[in-house]
mmCIF file of C-alpha atoms in Angstrom:
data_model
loop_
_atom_site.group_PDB
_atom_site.id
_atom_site.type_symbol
_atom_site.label_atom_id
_atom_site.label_comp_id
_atom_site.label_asym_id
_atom_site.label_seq_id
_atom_site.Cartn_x
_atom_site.Cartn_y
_atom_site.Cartn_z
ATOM 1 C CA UNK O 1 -21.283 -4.733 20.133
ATOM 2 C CA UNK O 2 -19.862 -2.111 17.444
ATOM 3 C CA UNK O 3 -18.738 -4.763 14.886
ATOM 4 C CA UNK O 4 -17.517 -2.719 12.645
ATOM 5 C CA UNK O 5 -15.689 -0.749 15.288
ATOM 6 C CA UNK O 6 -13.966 -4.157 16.521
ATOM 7 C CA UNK O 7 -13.050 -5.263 12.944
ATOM 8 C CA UNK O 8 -11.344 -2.026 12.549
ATOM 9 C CA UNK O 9 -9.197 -3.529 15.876
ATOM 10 C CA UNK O 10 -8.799 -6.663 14.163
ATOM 11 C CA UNK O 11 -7.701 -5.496 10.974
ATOM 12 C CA UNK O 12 -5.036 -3.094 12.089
ATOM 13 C CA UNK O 13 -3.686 -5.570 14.611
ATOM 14 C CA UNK O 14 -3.621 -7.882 11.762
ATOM 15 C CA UNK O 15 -1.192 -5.051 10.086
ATOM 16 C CA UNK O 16 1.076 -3.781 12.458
ATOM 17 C CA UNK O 17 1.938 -6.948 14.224
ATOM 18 C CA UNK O 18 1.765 -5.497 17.381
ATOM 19 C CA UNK O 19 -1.255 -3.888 20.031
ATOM 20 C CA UNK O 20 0.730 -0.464 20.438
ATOM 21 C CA UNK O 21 1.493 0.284 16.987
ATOM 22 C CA UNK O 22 -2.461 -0.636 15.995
ATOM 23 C CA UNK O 23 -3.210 1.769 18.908
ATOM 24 C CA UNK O 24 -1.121 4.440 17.567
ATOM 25 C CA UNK O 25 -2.774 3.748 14.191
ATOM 26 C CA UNK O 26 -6.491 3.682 15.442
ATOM 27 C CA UNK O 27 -5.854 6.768 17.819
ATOM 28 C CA UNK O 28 -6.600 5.032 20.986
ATOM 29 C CA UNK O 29 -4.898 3.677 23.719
ATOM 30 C CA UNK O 30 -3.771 0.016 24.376
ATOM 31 C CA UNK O 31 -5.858 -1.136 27.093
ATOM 32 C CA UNK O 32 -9.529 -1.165 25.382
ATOM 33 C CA UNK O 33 -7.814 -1.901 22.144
ATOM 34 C CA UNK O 34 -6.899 -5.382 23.598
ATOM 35 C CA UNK O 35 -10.699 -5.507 25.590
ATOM 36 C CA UNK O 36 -12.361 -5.040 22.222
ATOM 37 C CA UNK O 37 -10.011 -7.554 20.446
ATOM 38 C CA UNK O 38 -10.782 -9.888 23.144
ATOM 39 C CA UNK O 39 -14.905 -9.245 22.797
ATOM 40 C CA UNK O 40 -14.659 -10.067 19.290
ATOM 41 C CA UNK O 41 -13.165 -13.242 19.309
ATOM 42 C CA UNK O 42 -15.811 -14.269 22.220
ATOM 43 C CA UNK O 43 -18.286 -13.168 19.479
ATOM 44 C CA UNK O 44 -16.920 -15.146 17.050
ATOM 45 C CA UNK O 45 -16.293 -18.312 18.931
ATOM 46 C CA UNK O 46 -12.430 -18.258 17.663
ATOM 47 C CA UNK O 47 -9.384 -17.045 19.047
ATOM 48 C CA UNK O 48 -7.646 -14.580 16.101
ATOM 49 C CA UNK O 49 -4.395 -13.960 17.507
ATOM 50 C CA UNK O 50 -1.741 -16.262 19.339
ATOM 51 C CA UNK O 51 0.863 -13.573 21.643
ATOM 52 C CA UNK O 52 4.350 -14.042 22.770
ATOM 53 C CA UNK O 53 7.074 -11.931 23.215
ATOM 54 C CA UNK O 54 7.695 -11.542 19.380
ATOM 55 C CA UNK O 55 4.510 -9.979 19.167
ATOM 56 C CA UNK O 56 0.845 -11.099 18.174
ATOM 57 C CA UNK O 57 0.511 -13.639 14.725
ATOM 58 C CA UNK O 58 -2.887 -14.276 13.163
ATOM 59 C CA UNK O 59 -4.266 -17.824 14.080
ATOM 60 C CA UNK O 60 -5.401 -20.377 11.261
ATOM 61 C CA UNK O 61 -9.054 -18.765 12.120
ATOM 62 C CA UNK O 62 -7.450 -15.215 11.624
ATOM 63 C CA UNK O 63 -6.145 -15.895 8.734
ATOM 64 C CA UNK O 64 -8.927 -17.187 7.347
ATOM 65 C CA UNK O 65 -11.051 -14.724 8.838
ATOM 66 C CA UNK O 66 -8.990 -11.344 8.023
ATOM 67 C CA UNK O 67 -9.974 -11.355 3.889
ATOM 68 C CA UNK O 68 -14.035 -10.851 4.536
ATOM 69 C CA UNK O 69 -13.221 -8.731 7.580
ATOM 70 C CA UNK O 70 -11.628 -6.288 5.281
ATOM 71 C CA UNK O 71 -14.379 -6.578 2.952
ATOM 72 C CA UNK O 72 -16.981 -5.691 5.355
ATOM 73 C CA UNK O 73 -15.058 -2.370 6.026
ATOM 74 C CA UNK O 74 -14.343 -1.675 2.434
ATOM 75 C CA UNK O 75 -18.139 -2.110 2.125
ATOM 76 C CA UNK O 76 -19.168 -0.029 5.131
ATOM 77 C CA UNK O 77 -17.105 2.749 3.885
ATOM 78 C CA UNK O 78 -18.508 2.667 0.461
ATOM 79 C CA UNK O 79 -21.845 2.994 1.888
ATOM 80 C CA UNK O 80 -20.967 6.239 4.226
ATOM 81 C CA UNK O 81 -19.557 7.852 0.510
ATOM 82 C CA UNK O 82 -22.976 6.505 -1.313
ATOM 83 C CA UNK O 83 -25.146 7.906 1.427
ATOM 84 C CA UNK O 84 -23.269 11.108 1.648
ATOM 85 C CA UNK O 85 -24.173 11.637 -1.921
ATOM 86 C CA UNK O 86 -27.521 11.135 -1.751
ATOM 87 C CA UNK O 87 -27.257 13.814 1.457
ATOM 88 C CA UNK O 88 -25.581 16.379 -0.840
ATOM 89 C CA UNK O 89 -25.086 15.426 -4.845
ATOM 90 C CA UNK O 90 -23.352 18.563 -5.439
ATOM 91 C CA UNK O 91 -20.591 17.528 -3.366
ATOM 92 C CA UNK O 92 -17.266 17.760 -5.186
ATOM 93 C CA UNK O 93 -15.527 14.008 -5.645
ATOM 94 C CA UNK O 94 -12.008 14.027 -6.460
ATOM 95 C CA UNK O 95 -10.580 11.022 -7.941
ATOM 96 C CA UNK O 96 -7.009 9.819 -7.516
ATOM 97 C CA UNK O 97 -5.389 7.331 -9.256
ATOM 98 C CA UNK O 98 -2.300 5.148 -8.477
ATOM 99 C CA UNK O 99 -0.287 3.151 -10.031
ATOM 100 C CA UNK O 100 0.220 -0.405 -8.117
ATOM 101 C CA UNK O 101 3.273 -0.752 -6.188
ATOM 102 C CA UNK O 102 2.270 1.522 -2.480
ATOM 103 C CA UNK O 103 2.395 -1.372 0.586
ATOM 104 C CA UNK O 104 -1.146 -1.061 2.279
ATOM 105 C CA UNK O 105 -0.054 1.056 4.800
ATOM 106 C CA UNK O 106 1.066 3.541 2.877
ATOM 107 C CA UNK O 107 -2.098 3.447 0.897
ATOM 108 C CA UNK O 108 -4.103 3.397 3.484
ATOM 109 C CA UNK O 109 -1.792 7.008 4.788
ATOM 110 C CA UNK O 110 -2.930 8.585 1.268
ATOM 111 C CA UNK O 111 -6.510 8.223 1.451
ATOM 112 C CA UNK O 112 -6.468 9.083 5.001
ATOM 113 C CA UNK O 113 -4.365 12.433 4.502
ATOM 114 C CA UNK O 114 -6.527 13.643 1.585
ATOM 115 C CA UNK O 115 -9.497 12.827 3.435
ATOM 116 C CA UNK O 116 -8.265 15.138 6.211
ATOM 117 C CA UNK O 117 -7.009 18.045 4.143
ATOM 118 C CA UNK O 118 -9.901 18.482 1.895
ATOM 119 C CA UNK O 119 -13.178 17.114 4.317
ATOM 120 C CA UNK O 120 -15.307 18.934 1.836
ATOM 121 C CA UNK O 121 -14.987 16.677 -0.826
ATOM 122 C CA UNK O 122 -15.476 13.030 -1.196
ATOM 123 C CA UNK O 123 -11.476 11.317 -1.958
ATOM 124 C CA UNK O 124 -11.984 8.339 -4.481
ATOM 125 C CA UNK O 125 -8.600 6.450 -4.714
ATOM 126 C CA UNK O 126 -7.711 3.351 -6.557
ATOM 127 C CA UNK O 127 -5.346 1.590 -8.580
ATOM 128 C CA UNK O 128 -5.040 1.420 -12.702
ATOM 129 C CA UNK O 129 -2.231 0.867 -14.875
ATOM 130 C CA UNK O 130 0.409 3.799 -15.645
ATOM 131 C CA UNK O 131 -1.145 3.640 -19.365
ATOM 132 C CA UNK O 132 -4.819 3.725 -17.793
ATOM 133 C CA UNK O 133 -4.110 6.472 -15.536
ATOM 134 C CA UNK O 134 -2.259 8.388 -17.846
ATOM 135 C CA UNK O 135 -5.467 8.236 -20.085
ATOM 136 C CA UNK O 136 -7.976 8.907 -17.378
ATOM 137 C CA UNK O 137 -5.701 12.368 -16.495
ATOM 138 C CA UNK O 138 -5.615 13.111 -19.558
ATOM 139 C CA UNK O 139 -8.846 12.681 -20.496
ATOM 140 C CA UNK O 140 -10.355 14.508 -17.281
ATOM 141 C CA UNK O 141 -11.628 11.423 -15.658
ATOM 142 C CA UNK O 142 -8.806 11.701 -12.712
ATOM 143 C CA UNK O 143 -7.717 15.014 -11.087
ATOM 144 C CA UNK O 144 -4.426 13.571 -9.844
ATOM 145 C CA UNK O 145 -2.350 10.389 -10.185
ATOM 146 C CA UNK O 146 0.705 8.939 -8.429
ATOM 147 C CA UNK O 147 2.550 7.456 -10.921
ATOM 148 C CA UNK O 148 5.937 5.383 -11.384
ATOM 149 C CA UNK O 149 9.444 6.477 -13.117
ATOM 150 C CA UNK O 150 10.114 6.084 -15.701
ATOM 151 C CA UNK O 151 8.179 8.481 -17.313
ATOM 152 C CA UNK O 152 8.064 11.075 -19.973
ATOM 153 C CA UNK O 153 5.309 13.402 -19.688
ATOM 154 C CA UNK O 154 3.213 15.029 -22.473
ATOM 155 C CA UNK O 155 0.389 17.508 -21.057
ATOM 156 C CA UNK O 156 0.978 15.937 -17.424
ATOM 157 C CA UNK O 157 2.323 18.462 -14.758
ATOM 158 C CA UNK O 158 5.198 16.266 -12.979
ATOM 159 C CA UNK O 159 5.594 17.263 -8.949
ATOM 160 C CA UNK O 160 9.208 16.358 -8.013
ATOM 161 C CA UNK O 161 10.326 12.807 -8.220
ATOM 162 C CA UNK O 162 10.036 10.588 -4.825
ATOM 163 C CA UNK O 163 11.827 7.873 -3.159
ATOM 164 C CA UNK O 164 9.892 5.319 -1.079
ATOM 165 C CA UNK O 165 12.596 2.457 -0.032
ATOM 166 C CA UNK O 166 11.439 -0.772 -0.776
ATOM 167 C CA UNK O 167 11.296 -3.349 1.920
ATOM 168 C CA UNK O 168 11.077 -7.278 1.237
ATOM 169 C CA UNK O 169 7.917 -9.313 2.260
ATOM 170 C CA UNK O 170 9.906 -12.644 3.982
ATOM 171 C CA UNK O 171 7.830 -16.247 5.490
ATOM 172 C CA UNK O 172 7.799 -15.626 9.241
ATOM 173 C CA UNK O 173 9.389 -18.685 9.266
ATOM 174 C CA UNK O 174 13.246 -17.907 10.213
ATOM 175 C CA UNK O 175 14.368 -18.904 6.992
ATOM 176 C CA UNK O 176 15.485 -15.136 5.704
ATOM 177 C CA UNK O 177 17.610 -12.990 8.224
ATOM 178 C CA UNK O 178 16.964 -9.256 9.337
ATOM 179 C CA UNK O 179 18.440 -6.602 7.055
ATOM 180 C CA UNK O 180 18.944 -9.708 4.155
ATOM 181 C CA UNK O 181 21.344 -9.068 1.064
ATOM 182 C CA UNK O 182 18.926 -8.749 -2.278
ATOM 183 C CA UNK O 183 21.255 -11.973 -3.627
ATOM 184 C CA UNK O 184 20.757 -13.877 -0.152
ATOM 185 C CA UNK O 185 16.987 -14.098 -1.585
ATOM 186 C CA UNK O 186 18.545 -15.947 -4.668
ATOM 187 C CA UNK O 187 16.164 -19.473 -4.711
ATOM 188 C CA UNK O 188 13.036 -17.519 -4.168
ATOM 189 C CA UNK O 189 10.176 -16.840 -6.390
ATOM 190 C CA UNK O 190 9.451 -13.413 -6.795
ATOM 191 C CA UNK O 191 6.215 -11.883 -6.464
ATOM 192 C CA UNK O 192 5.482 -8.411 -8.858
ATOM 193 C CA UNK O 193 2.461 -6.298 -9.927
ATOM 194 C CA UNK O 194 1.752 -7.318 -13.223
ATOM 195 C CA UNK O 195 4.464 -6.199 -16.028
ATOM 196 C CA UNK O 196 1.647 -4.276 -17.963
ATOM 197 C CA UNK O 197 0.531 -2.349 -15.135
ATOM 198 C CA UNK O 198 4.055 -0.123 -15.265
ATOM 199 C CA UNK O 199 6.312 -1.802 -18.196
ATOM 200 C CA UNK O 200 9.413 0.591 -17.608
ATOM 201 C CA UNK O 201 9.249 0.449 -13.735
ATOM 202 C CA UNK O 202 8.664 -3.159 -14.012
ATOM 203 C CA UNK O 203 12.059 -4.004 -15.650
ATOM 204 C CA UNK O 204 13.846 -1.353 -14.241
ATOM 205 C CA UNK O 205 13.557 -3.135 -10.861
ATOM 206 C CA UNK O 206 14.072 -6.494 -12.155
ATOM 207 C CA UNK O 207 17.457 -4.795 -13.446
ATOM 208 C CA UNK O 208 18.126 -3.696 -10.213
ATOM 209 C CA UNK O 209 17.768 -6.678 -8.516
ATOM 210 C CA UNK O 210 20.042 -8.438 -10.960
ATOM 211 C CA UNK O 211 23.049 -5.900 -10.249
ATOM 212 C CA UNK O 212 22.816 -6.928 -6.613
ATOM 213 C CA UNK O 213 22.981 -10.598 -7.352
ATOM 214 C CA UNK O 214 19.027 -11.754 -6.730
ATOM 215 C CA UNK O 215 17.903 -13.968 -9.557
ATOM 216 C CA UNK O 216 14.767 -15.111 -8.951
ATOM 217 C CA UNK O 217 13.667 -18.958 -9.693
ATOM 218 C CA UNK O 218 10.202 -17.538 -11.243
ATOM 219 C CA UNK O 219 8.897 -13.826 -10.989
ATOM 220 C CA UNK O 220 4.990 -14.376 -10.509
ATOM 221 C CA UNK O 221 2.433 -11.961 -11.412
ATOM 222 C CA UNK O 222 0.915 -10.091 -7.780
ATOM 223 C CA UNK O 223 -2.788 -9.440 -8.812
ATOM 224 C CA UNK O 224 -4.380 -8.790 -4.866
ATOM 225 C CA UNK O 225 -1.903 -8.096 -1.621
ATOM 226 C CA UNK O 226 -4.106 -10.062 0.546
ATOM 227 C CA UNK O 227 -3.568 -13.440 -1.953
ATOM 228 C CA UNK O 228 0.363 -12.736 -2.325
ATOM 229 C CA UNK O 229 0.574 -12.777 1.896
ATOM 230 C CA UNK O 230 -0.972 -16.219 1.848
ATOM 231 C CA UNK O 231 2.028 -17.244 -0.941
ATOM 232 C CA UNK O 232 4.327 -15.764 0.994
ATOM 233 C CA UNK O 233 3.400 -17.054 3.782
ATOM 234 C CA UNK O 234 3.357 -20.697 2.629
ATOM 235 C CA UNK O 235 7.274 -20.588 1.925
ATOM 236 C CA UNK O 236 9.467 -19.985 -0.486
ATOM 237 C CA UNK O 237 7.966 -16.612 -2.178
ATOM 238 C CA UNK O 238 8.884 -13.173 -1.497
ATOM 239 C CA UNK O 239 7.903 -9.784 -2.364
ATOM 240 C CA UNK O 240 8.345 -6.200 -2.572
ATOM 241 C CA UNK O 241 6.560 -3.537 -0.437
ATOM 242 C CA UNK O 242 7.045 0.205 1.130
ATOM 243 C CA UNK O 243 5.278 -0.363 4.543
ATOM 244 C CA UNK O 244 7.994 -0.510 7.300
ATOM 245 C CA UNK O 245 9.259 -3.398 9.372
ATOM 246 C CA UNK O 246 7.288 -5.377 10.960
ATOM 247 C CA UNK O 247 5.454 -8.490 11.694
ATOM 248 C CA UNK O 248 1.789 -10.287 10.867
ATOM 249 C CA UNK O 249 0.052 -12.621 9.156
ATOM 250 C CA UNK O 250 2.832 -15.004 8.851
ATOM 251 C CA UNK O 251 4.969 -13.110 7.071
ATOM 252 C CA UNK O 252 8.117 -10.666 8.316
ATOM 253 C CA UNK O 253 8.810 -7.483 6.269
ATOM 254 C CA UNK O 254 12.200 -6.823 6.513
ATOM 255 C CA UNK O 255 14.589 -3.446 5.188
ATOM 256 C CA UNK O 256 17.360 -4.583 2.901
ATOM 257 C CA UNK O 257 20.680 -4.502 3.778
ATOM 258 C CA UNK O 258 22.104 -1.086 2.246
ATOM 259 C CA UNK O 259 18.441 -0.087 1.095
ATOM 260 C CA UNK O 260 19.461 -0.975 -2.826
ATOM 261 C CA UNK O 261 15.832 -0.762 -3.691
ATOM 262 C CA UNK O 262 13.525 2.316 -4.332
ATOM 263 C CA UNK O 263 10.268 2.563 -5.834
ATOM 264 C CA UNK O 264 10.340 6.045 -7.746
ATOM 265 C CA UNK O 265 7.338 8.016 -8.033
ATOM 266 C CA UNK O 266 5.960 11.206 -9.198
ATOM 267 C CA UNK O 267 2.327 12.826 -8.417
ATOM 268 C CA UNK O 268 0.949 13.884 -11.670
ATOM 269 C CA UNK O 269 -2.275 16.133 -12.801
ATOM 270 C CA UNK O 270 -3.428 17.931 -16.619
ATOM 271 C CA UNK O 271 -4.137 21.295 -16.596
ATOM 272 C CA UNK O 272 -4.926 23.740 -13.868
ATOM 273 C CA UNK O 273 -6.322 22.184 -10.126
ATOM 274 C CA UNK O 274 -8.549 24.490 -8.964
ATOM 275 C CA UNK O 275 -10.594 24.753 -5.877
ATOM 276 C CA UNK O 276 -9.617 21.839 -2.838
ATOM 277 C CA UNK O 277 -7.793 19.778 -5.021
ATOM 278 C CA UNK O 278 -4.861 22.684 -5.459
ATOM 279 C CA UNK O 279 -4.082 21.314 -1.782
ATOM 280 C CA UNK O 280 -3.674 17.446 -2.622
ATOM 281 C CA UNK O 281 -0.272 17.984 -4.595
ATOM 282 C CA UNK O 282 1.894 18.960 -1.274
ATOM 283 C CA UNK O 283 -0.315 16.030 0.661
ATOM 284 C CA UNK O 284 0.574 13.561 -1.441
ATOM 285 C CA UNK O 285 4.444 14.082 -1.901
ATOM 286 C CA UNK O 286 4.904 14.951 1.832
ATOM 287 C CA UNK O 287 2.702 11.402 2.504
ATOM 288 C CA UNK O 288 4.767 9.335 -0.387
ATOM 289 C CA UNK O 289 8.285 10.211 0.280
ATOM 290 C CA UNK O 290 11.426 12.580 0.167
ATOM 291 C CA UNK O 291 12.269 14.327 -2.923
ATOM 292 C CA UNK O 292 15.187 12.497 -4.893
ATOM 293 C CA UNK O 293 18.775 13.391 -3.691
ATOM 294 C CA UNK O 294 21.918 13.652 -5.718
ATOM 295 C CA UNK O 295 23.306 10.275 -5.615
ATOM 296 C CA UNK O 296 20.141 8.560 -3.871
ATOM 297 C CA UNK O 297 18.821 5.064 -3.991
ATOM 298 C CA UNK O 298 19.951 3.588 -7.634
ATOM 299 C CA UNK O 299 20.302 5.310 -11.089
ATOM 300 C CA UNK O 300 18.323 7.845 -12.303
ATOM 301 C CA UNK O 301 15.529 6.344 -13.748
ATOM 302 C CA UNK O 302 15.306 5.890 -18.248
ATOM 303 C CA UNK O 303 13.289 8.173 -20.007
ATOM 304 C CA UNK O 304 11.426 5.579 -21.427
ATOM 305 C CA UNK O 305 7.909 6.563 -22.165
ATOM 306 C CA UNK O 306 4.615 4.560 -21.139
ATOM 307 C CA UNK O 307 2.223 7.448 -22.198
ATOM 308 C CA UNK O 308 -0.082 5.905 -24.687
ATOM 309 C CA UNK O 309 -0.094 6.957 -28.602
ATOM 310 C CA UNK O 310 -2.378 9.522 -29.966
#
């Protein structure tokens, strides 16, 4: 069998929640999408998934399973860029940078959008801090970088500011309601990227969620997705994200009543792009958001700079 094809069904049935949407996402239809799902698991001995009429949920095995399953992909696709290089050296990489905050799925839209709209180069894109990416545009080792208001730029080129809504990472356990108040989530921990990673962002949003009443009993440091699902799914922790609604891994991500909540972003580059990477601009807002509106999701954002000193 094409394991790497079936992880690939594993891993986006394992995100969505639900066989249609993973078949929408993987370009295919339903029908051999569950065949394959069901091949793996016979290959593996284990079933992955229980199904009812909520949807599928990742069994103790999937859960379990899911973290080295990604892996394996991460690692196959590093291998395709590696080899390609070695095909062609003089193939143009572009590097994006962006700042920690994106739900997987939306990451997972950027890299797949660039990909598409430049297929001549190779699209490297990863996380850093606002103050490491800032530094790496600046200093020519990044062409572009998505990063988080508030901001003040100083030899950056800003593209218009972006709202994502944020949505709230619940237990699948009943205990938080569709379409929650933020201060109905007073009691739970709070899981954030860490505070160095965007210090201005950070406690703008902590602000935020104190106007609407949320309090949190700790705010915990988020260092890897994939650890802060497990949390979250063990009770009593919730998080942030900008992937829709939806269902998985035993953990519900719901929209907040009156969408209070907006993670702000800009794309970012030094200088003049030239050559494919004058396209990735337009890619990247039209993937990230909609351009601010007057009177949109909270208060304009401080000017409060994060740019590091000379």
């Amino acid at each position: 069998m094409d394991m790497v094809r079936h992880l690939e069904y594993f891993t986006a049935i394992a995100a969505e929640g639900h066989f249609g949407r993973a078949a929408q996402r993987l370009r295919m239809r339903q029908p051999p999408l569950s065949q394959g799902l069901r091949r793996l698991e016979d290959e593996l001995g284990t079933r992955l998934f229980d199904r009812d009429s909520q949807g599928v949920r990742l069994t103790e095995a999937g859960r379990a399973l899911l973290p080295t399953a990604q892996r394996v992909l991460d690692e196959v696709q590093q291998l395709h860029l590696l080899a390609r290089r070695q095909r062609d050296p003089e193939r143009e990489v572009l590097r994006i940078r962006v700042a920690s905050g994106l739900g997987r799925g939306h990451y997972a839209q950027v890299v797949a959008a660039c990909r598409r709209a430049v297929p001549e180069a190779d699209i490297e894109v990863s996380e850093q801090t606002t103050r490491d990416l800032i530094r790496d545009l600046l200093g020519g080792r990044a062409d572009l970088g998505v990063l988080h208001e508030p901001i003040v730029s100083r030899g950056l080129t800003l593209g218009p500011t972006l709202e994502v809504p944020l949505r709230c990472l619940v237990p699948d356990d009943g205990s938080v309601r569709d379409s929650p108040r933020l201060r109905d989530l007073g009691g739970y921990e709070l899981l954030l990227p860490a505070r160095d990673q965007a210090p201005a962002a950070h406690d703008d949003l902590l602000a935020m969620c104190e106007r609407h009443g949320f309090l949190p009993r700790v705010v915990r440091e988020m260092s890897d997705e994939r650890v802060a699902r497990g949390l979250i799914a063990a009770g009593g922790v919730v998080a942030f994200t900008t992937d829709p609604p939806g269902s998985g891994e035993g953990v519900r991500i719901v929209r907040l009543d009156g969408d209070p909540l907006a993670l702000s972003l800009r794309v970012a580059w030094a200088g003049t792009l030239t050559g494919p990477a004058r396209r990735l601009p337009d890619i990247l807002q039209d993937v990230l958001g909609t351009p601010r509106r007057p009177g949109g999701l909270g208060p304009a954002p401080r000017p409060v700079s994060e740019v590091p000193a000379p």
